[in-house]
Amino acid sequence: MNDVVRFAGKFALIPRVGLTRLPTPLEPLKRLSAHLGGPRLWVKREDCTGFGFGGNKLRKLDHVLTEAHEADTLVSGGVVQSNSQRQVAAAAAKLGLDCHLVVYHGRLQPPSDVYEKTGNVALNKLFGATLHDLPWTGDRNHAIEDLAARLTQEGRKPYVVPYGVSNGLGAVGYASTALEIAQQSAEAGFAPSAIVHCSGSGATQAGLAVGAAACLPDCRVVGIDIDAEPARVRSDVIQYARAAAAFLDEPFDEKCIDVVAGHAGPAYGVPHQATIDAIKLMGRLEALVLDPVYSGKGLAGLIALIEEGRWTQEDDVVFVHTGGEPALFAYLDGMN
Ligand SMILES: Cc1ncc(COP(=O)(O)O)c(C=O)c1O
């Protein structure tokens, strides 16, 4: 039995809530590849996971929320323009659950006058979430757990979704993306040399690394640090990857965790010129919408690695579009 069939067999037995529309497409980026003159580029459309503007968190939630069957309320949190909490709010709406979100202010200076109103903020409200404004302290999960404790005292049955939907089960969910890439690339007649994506709270990279080790052994997973905290990102990725590998009963070697620093710009949530250029390039050549906090920085990192000569024209490289389009509207003013 080949690795892909074996790993697919395992996934067929793992419960999902059924939130996502899978597999997401794997498409060639012909015009971007020709423009950059490096490897053949492909995009895995994780912006198309389903409802509420999609994104990488829905795939994690599909697994994580199997634990929430007794809950009447989802509790989570993130910064003002968090894509993660927007996807939690969307999932809650779809499942008929209440949703309470801690909204952290102050991790970054608002980049525009509309930052606090448009994009993900407007969608959180549209999906019916209750927002609790709090200052950012650097502790991602403490205030979320406090809020859940308060709701429990009030007689609710909250389920806590961790910051970024990142934990071991979230990483298990994301390993299925590597499985899909293995299946779709085989059908398209190529073997990817690398999967490149932006890495923040860690479970996306953890899942991709465990999944690729299982069914794409010659493919390197490269996470572009967008938090400007590469050591913290790497250590979180390793923690979630270990948990996912144990759950899936797969081997894991931390040597496969490749977190690339230097492309996060001045700080989390603050785009630099390379990010803005990457977003414009993807829009102009491929009509794909990236965001200035995550996927735009991811593409800026990929372009830099191509320019450094990491791959040849004989390689195929898959860029994971992890979503985040709504956040673009909160940044447009500063992008001209
Ligand atoms: C659009 C987008 N891409 C990538 C990421 C990073 O994924 P992870 O937090 O699993 O590292 C996030 C996380 O919030 C995101 O919103």
Short mmCIF file of C-alpha atoms and ligand atoms in Angstrom, two decimals:
data_model
loop_
_atom_site.label_atom_id
_atom_site.label_comp_id
_atom_site.label_asym_id
_atom_site.label_seq_id
_atom_site.Cartn_x
_atom_site.Cartn_y
_atom_site.Cartn_z
CA MET A 1 0.00 0.00 0.00
CA ASN A 2 1.49 3.41 -0.86
CA ASP A 3 1.89 6.20 1.73
CA VAL A 4 -0.95 8.32 0.37
CA VAL A 5 -3.48 5.47 0.40
CA ARG A 6 -2.37 4.44 3.90
CA PHE A 7 -2.65 8.01 5.29
CA ALA A 8 -5.99 8.60 3.52
CA GLY A 9 -7.28 5.42 5.17
CA LYS A 10 -6.39 6.84 8.58
CA PHE A 11 -8.13 10.14 7.85
CA ALA A 12 -11.28 8.40 6.70
CA LEU A 13 -11.73 7.17 10.29
CA ILE A 14 -11.17 10.53 12.04
CA PRO A 15 -14.39 12.36 12.97
CA ARG A 16 -15.07 15.84 11.55
CA VAL A 17 -17.96 18.16 12.21
CA GLY A 18 -18.45 18.58 8.44
CA LEU A 19 -17.95 22.34 8.28
CA THR A 20 -15.58 22.44 5.34
CA ARG A 21 -15.99 21.86 1.61
CA LEU A 22 -13.03 19.62 0.80
CA PRO A 23 -10.77 19.13 -1.03
CA THR A 24 -9.91 22.74 -1.70
CA PRO A 25 -8.55 23.36 -5.23
CA LEU A 26 -4.86 23.11 -6.14
CA GLU A 27 -4.27 25.45 -9.08
CA PRO A 28 -1.27 26.44 -11.21
CA LEU A 29 0.02 30.02 -10.88
CA LYS A 30 1.15 30.28 -14.48
CA ARG A 31 1.52 34.04 -14.78
CA LEU A 32 3.24 34.46 -11.41
CA SER A 33 5.63 31.58 -12.20
CA ALA A 34 6.53 33.15 -15.58
CA HIS A 35 7.00 36.57 -13.97
CA LEU A 36 9.33 35.29 -11.24
CA GLY A 37 11.25 32.92 -13.56
CA GLY A 38 11.87 30.38 -10.80
CA PRO A 39 10.12 27.11 -9.95
CA ARG A 40 6.64 26.21 -11.22
CA LEU A 41 4.27 27.67 -8.62
CA TRP A 42 0.93 26.25 -7.51
CA VAL A 43 -1.61 27.58 -5.03
CA LYS A 44 -3.59 25.50 -2.54
CA ARG A 45 -6.84 27.46 -2.13
CA GLU A 46 -7.42 27.31 1.62
CA ASP A 47 -9.26 30.59 1.21
CA CYS A 48 -12.01 28.37 -0.28
CA THR A 49 -12.67 26.07 2.69
CA GLY A 50 -16.33 27.08 2.85
CA PHE A 51 -18.62 29.74 4.31
CA GLY A 52 -17.90 33.08 6.01
CA PHE A 53 -15.02 33.94 3.61
CA GLY A 54 -13.23 30.64 4.37
CA GLY A 55 -9.61 30.36 5.49
CA ASN A 56 -7.29 27.89 7.22
CA LYS A 57 -9.07 27.97 10.60
CA LEU A 58 -12.24 26.30 9.30
CA ARG A 59 -10.28 23.14 8.52
CA LYS A 60 -8.87 23.12 12.08
CA LEU A 61 -12.31 23.87 13.56
CA ASP A 62 -13.79 20.95 11.67
CA HIS A 63 -11.72 18.69 13.93
CA VAL A 64 -11.44 20.77 17.11
CA LEU A 65 -15.21 21.28 17.40
CA THR A 66 -15.87 17.54 17.53
CA GLU A 67 -15.07 18.10 21.22
CA ALA A 68 -17.75 20.77 21.58
CA HIS A 69 -20.88 18.61 21.29
CA GLU A 70 -22.11 19.56 24.79
CA ALA A 71 -21.45 23.28 24.38
CA ASP A 72 -24.01 26.00 23.81
CA THR A 73 -21.40 28.74 23.33
CA LEU A 74 -18.04 29.06 21.57
CA VAL A 75 -15.49 31.33 23.27
CA SER A 76 -12.34 32.51 21.57
CA GLY A 77 -10.32 35.63 20.89
CA GLY A 78 -7.82 37.46 18.78
CA VAL A 79 -6.67 40.89 17.69
CA VAL A 80 -9.16 43.37 16.22
CA GLN A 81 -8.83 42.05 12.64
CA SER A 82 -8.32 38.39 13.58
CA ASN A 83 -9.34 35.97 10.83
CA SER A 84 -9.40 33.22 13.41
CA GLN A 85 -12.15 34.72 15.52
CA ARG A 86 -14.17 35.59 12.40
CA GLN A 87 -14.08 31.89 11.43
CA VAL A 88 -15.06 30.86 14.98
CA ALA A 89 -17.99 33.30 14.79
CA ALA A 90 -18.97 31.88 11.39
CA ALA A 91 -18.77 28.29 12.66
CA ALA A 92 -20.89 29.19 15.71
CA ALA A 93 -23.53 30.75 13.46
CA LYS A 94 -23.58 27.68 11.25
CA LEU A 95 -23.86 25.30 14.23
CA GLY A 96 -26.51 27.37 16.05
CA LEU A 97 -24.21 28.18 18.99
CA ASP A 98 -23.68 31.51 20.73
CA CYS A 99 -20.25 33.07 20.28
CA HIS A 100 -18.30 35.30 22.68
CA LEU A 101 -14.98 36.74 21.51
CA VAL A 102 -12.22 38.55 23.39
CA VAL A 103 -11.00 41.34 21.09
CA TYR A 104 -7.43 42.37 21.96
CA HIS A 105 -6.58 46.02 21.37
CA GLY A 106 -3.07 47.45 21.28
CA ARG A 107 -0.97 44.62 19.82
CA LEU A 108 -0.49 47.02 16.90
CA GLN A 109 -1.30 50.62 16.07
CA PRO A 110 -4.48 50.79 13.93
CA PRO A 111 -3.18 51.26 10.36
CA SER A 112 -6.27 53.19 9.16
CA ASP A 113 -9.37 55.01 10.39
CA VAL A 114 -11.57 52.07 9.39
CA TYR A 115 -9.45 49.37 11.09
CA GLU A 116 -11.82 49.06 14.07
CA LYS A 117 -14.97 48.87 11.93
CA THR A 118 -14.49 47.13 8.61
CA GLY A 119 -13.29 43.69 7.46
CA ASN A 120 -13.37 40.96 10.08
CA VAL A 121 -14.86 43.28 12.74
CA ALA A 122 -17.96 43.86 10.62
CA LEU A 123 -18.21 40.14 9.83
CA ASN A 124 -17.97 39.12 13.51
CA LYS A 125 -21.00 41.29 14.17
CA LEU A 126 -22.82 40.04 11.07
CA PHE A 127 -22.35 36.45 12.26
CA GLY A 128 -23.91 37.38 15.62
CA ALA A 129 -20.88 37.23 17.93
CA THR A 130 -20.71 39.17 21.21
CA LEU A 131 -17.43 41.12 21.38
CA HIS A 132 -15.51 41.84 24.63
CA ASP A 133 -12.84 44.54 24.22
CA LEU A 134 -9.66 44.03 26.29
CA PRO A 135 -6.07 45.28 26.18
CA TRP A 136 -3.42 43.01 24.62
CA THR A 137 -1.06 41.72 27.33
CA GLY A 138 0.91 39.19 25.27
CA ASP A 139 -0.86 36.26 26.98
CA ARG A 140 -3.02 34.89 24.17
CA ASN A 141 -5.31 32.49 26.01
CA HIS A 142 -5.68 33.76 29.60
CA ALA A 143 -8.46 36.28 28.93
CA ILE A 144 -10.31 33.77 26.75
CA GLU A 145 -10.30 31.23 29.59
CA ASP A 146 -11.39 33.93 32.09
CA LEU A 147 -14.32 34.83 29.87
CA ALA A 148 -15.31 31.16 29.58
CA ALA A 149 -15.18 30.83 33.40
CA ARG A 150 -17.47 33.86 33.74
CA LEU A 151 -19.94 32.42 31.24
CA THR A 152 -19.92 29.09 33.11
CA GLN A 153 -20.83 30.92 36.34
CA GLU A 154 -23.74 32.46 34.47
CA GLY A 155 -24.99 28.96 33.61
CA ARG A 156 -23.68 28.72 30.03
CA LYS A 157 -21.82 25.72 28.61
CA PRO A 158 -18.85 27.33 26.87
CA TYR A 159 -16.27 25.56 24.72
CA VAL A 160 -12.91 27.35 24.52
CA VAL A 161 -11.35 27.55 21.07
CA PRO A 162 -7.69 28.47 21.63
CA TYR A 163 -6.05 31.52 20.05
CA GLY A 164 -5.55 30.81 16.35
CA VAL A 165 -7.42 27.48 16.72
CA SER A 166 -3.97 26.09 17.44
CA ASN A 167 -3.63 22.89 19.46
CA GLY A 168 -2.86 19.26 18.71
CA LEU A 169 -6.29 18.50 17.25
CA GLY A 170 -6.14 21.63 15.07
CA ALA A 171 -2.84 20.33 13.70
CA VAL A 172 -4.41 16.91 13.05
CA GLY A 173 -7.02 18.70 10.94
CA TYR A 174 -4.35 20.54 9.02
CA ALA A 175 -2.43 17.36 8.20
CA SER A 176 -5.31 16.66 5.81
CA THR A 177 -4.14 19.59 3.66
CA ALA A 178 -0.84 17.80 3.01
CA LEU A 179 -2.79 14.66 2.17
CA GLU A 180 -4.91 16.58 -0.37
CA ILE A 181 -1.77 18.15 -1.89
CA ALA A 182 -0.24 14.67 -2.23
CA GLN A 183 -3.37 13.35 -3.98
CA GLN A 184 -3.90 16.39 -6.21
CA SER A 185 -0.25 16.78 -7.24
CA ALA A 186 -0.09 13.08 -8.16
CA GLU A 187 -3.21 13.53 -10.31
CA ALA A 188 -1.67 16.63 -11.95
CA GLY A 189 1.57 14.70 -12.60
CA PHE A 190 4.10 16.42 -10.35
CA ALA A 191 5.84 15.90 -7.00
CA PRO A 192 6.17 19.13 -4.97
CA SER A 193 9.64 20.04 -3.70
CA ALA A 194 8.17 22.40 -1.10
CA ILE A 195 4.97 23.66 0.49
CA VAL A 196 5.33 27.30 1.56
CA HIS A 197 2.91 29.20 3.80
CA CYS A 198 2.82 31.82 6.53
CA SER A 199 3.12 30.63 10.12
CA GLY A 200 1.75 32.35 13.23
CA SER A 201 0.09 30.46 16.06
CA GLY A 202 1.60 27.26 14.70
CA ALA A 203 -0.94 24.48 14.06
CA THR A 204 -1.06 25.06 10.30
CA GLN A 205 2.64 24.33 9.93
CA ALA A 206 2.49 21.54 12.51
CA GLY A 207 -0.23 19.74 10.56
CA LEU A 208 1.43 20.28 7.18
CA ALA A 209 4.74 18.96 8.54
CA VAL A 210 3.21 15.80 10.04
CA GLY A 211 1.08 15.22 6.94
CA ALA A 212 3.97 15.79 4.52
CA ALA A 213 6.24 13.45 6.50
CA ALA A 214 3.56 10.77 6.14
CA CYS A 215 2.74 11.09 2.45
CA LEU A 216 5.14 13.54 0.72
CA PRO A 217 8.51 12.50 2.19
CA ASP A 218 10.57 14.44 -0.42
CA CYS A 219 8.69 17.69 0.15
CA ARG A 220 9.94 20.39 2.57
CA VAL A 221 7.32 22.38 4.48
CA VAL A 222 8.52 25.98 4.84
CA GLY A 223 6.74 28.31 7.27
CA ILE A 224 7.32 32.03 6.85
CA ASP A 225 7.23 33.62 10.32
CA ILE A 226 4.77 36.52 10.22
CA ASP A 227 4.70 37.15 13.97
CA ALA A 228 8.29 38.50 14.10
CA GLU A 229 8.80 35.80 16.77
CA PRO A 230 10.46 32.92 14.87
CA ALA A 231 11.73 31.10 17.99
CA ARG A 232 8.28 31.19 19.64
CA VAL A 233 6.63 30.08 16.38
CA ARG A 234 9.06 27.16 15.97
CA SER A 235 8.58 25.96 19.52
CA ASP A 236 4.76 26.10 19.23
CA VAL A 237 4.86 24.31 15.86
CA ILE A 238 6.96 21.51 17.41
CA GLN A 239 4.58 21.20 20.38
CA TYR A 240 1.46 20.86 18.18
CA ALA A 241 3.22 18.63 15.65
CA ARG A 242 4.25 16.21 18.41
CA ALA A 243 0.66 16.05 19.65
CA ALA A 244 -0.72 15.56 16.13
CA ALA A 245 1.85 12.87 15.31
CA ALA A 246 0.96 11.01 18.53
CA PHE A 247 -2.77 11.24 17.73
CA LEU A 248 -2.20 9.97 14.18
CA ASP A 249 0.37 7.39 15.30
CA GLU A 250 2.94 8.77 12.85
CA PRO A 251 6.66 9.38 13.44
CA PHE A 252 7.82 12.99 13.95
CA ASP A 253 11.30 14.47 13.73
CA GLU A 254 11.63 18.13 14.68
CA LYS A 255 14.41 18.54 12.07
CA CYS A 256 11.63 18.86 9.47
CA ILE A 257 10.34 22.09 11.07
CA ASP A 258 11.63 24.94 8.91
CA VAL A 259 10.55 28.39 10.15
CA VAL A 260 12.03 31.17 8.03
CA ALA A 261 12.63 34.52 9.76
CA GLY A 262 13.10 37.97 8.25
CA HIS A 263 9.86 38.49 6.31
CA ALA A 264 7.52 39.69 9.05
CA GLY A 265 8.22 43.36 8.41
CA PRO A 266 8.66 45.69 11.38
CA ALA A 267 6.16 43.87 13.61
CA TYR A 268 3.11 41.61 13.67
CA GLY A 269 0.27 43.20 11.71
CA VAL A 270 2.46 45.89 10.16
CA PRO A 271 3.09 45.28 6.45
CA HIS A 272 6.39 46.33 4.87
CA GLN A 273 6.94 47.27 1.23
CA ALA A 274 7.74 43.68 0.17
CA THR A 275 4.36 42.55 1.51
CA ILE A 276 2.49 45.33 -0.27
CA ASP A 277 4.35 44.53 -3.51
CA ALA A 278 3.55 40.81 -3.15
CA ILE A 279 -0.16 41.52 -2.62
CA LYS A 280 -0.27 43.78 -5.68
CA LEU A 281 1.62 41.23 -7.81
CA MET A 282 -0.76 38.40 -6.89
CA GLY A 283 -3.75 40.64 -7.62
CA ARG A 284 -2.43 41.89 -10.97
CA LEU A 285 -1.17 38.53 -12.29
CA GLU A 286 -3.53 35.96 -10.76
CA ALA A 287 -6.60 37.88 -9.50
CA LEU A 288 -6.05 36.35 -6.05
CA VAL A 289 -6.55 38.45 -2.93
CA LEU A 290 -3.94 38.17 -0.16
CA ASP A 291 -3.90 40.06 3.13
CA PRO A 292 -1.22 42.30 4.69
CA VAL A 293 -0.90 40.42 8.00
CA TYR A 294 -0.57 36.80 6.89
CA SER A 295 -0.73 35.55 3.31
CA GLY A 296 0.86 38.70 1.81
CA LYS A 297 3.88 38.30 4.10
CA GLY A 298 3.92 34.59 3.23
CA LEU A 299 4.18 35.38 -0.47
CA ALA A 300 6.81 38.07 0.18
CA GLY A 301 8.86 35.38 1.96
CA LEU A 302 8.36 32.89 -0.89
CA ILE A 303 9.49 35.47 -3.48
CA ALA A 304 12.60 36.23 -1.42
CA LEU A 305 13.46 32.53 -1.18
CA ILE A 306 13.02 32.14 -4.96
CA GLU A 307 15.31 35.14 -5.51
CA GLU A 308 17.89 33.55 -3.19
CA GLY A 309 17.83 30.49 -5.48
CA ARG A 310 16.34 27.98 -3.06
CA TRP A 311 14.63 26.14 -5.96
CA THR A 312 15.32 25.67 -9.68
CA GLN A 313 13.00 25.88 -12.69
CA GLU A 314 12.63 22.09 -12.45
CA ASP A 315 10.98 22.32 -9.03
CA ASP A 316 7.29 22.58 -8.22
CA VAL A 317 6.42 24.67 -5.17
CA VAL A 318 2.97 24.89 -3.59
CA PHE A 319 1.99 28.17 -1.91
CA VAL A 320 -0.83 27.72 0.61
CA HIS A 321 -3.29 30.61 0.41
CA THR A 322 -4.46 30.51 4.02
CA GLY A 323 -7.21 33.13 3.53
CA GLY A 324 -7.58 36.44 5.33
CA GLU A 325 -9.07 38.52 2.49
CA PRO A 326 -11.44 40.55 4.71
CA ALA A 327 -8.49 42.08 6.60
CA LEU A 328 -7.24 43.69 3.38
CA PHE A 329 -10.07 46.22 3.58
CA ALA A 330 -8.82 47.42 6.97
CA TYR A 331 -5.41 48.24 5.44
CA LEU A 332 -6.21 49.57 1.94
CA ASP A 333 -5.79 53.22 2.91
CA GLY A 334 -2.10 52.76 3.69
CA MET A 335 -1.27 50.60 0.68
CA ASN A 336 -0.96 53.06 -2.21
C1 LIG B 1 -4.98 34.22 6.94
C2 LIG B 1 -4.12 33.47 7.90
N1 LIG B 1 -3.07 32.81 7.42
C3 LIG B 1 -2.23 32.14 8.23
C4 LIG B 1 -2.42 32.12 9.59
C5 LIG B 1 -1.42 31.40 10.43
O1 LIG B 1 -1.84 30.11 10.77
P1 LIG B 1 -1.38 29.51 12.16
O2 LIG B 1 -1.89 30.46 13.18
O3 LIG B 1 -1.98 28.17 12.22
O4 LIG B 1 0.11 29.49 12.17
C6 LIG B 1 -3.51 32.79 10.14
C7 LIG B 1 -3.72 32.79 11.61
O5 LIG B 1 -4.40 33.56 12.18
C8 LIG B 1 -4.39 33.49 9.28
O6 LIG B 1 -5.44 34.16 9.75
#
